[in-house]
Amino acid sequence: MTNTPEETDGYQAVDIVKWIATIVQLIGYGLTGLNIVPWNVFAFFIGILLWLAVGVMWKDRAIMVVHIGAFLSLFIGYLNA
């Protein structure tokens, strides 16, 4: 069976992005718990943008809206810190 460019060993591109986003978000939580600032915020920005990309790939507006809101909240908080 031949894999399409979007699929590798049963994984689609969206699955890879989803897992990378999840790992990056968990790193952000860990950095927050360790009070490693501002690296925690940068990790969250990357994770949020990757999850936003997943929402776009899935055409899932709820995921897009939640992550746009998270990005704006985090960005405004970062600017006010």
XYZ file of C-alpha atoms in Angstrom:
81
model
C 0.000 0.000 0.000
C 1.355 3.395 -0.971
C 1.114 6.288 1.439
C -0.135 9.639 0.237
C 2.069 12.683 0.909
C -0.273 13.603 3.780
C -0.042 10.150 5.360
C 2.970 8.353 6.778
C 2.594 4.968 8.500
C -1.061 5.605 9.286
C -0.482 9.127 10.573
C -1.836 12.102 8.726
C -0.095 15.491 8.825
C -2.747 16.798 11.201
C -1.951 13.991 13.664
C 1.716 14.951 13.687
C 0.919 18.650 14.226
C -1.596 17.721 16.938
C 0.947 15.670 18.889
C 3.700 18.251 18.534
C 1.268 20.939 19.754
C 0.298 18.768 22.712
C 3.922 18.146 23.695
C 4.771 21.848 23.375
C 1.758 22.791 25.533
C 2.825 20.262 28.195
C 6.322 21.751 28.144
C 4.718 25.177 28.658
C 2.824 23.852 31.695
C 6.023 22.349 33.084
C 7.931 25.594 32.581
C 5.123 27.484 34.324
C 5.245 25.064 37.249
C 8.991 25.626 37.485
C 8.484 29.410 37.171
C 10.704 29.590 34.090
C 9.560 32.863 32.572
C 9.229 33.974 29.733
C 10.057 30.616 28.125
C 6.752 29.228 29.363
C 4.886 31.953 27.484
C 6.839 31.273 24.299
C 6.013 27.570 24.537
C 2.338 28.416 24.988
C 2.408 30.735 21.958
C 3.868 27.967 19.807
C 1.414 25.389 21.138
C -1.546 27.705 20.607
C -0.530 28.466 17.033
C -0.044 24.780 16.275
C -3.471 23.926 17.737
C -4.943 26.761 15.685
C -3.398 25.112 12.618
C -5.043 21.820 13.630
C -8.391 23.619 13.843
C -7.873 25.012 10.356
C -6.896 21.582 8.972
C -9.982 20.011 10.542
C -12.149 23.017 9.621
C -13.208 23.023 13.286
C -14.329 26.534 14.196
C -14.596 25.764 17.924
C -10.912 24.823 18.106
C -9.987 27.912 16.069
C -12.053 30.289 18.245
C -10.728 28.866 21.508
C -7.124 29.180 20.374
C -7.546 32.663 18.908
C -9.030 33.674 22.268
C -6.158 31.987 24.117
C -3.609 33.703 21.876
C -5.178 37.140 22.399
C -5.435 36.641 26.180
C -1.856 35.466 26.460
C -0.560 38.206 24.146
C -2.375 41.004 25.998
C -1.217 39.614 29.342
C 2.358 39.383 28.078
C 2.268 43.004 26.904
C 0.925 44.172 30.258
C 3.465 42.217 32.332
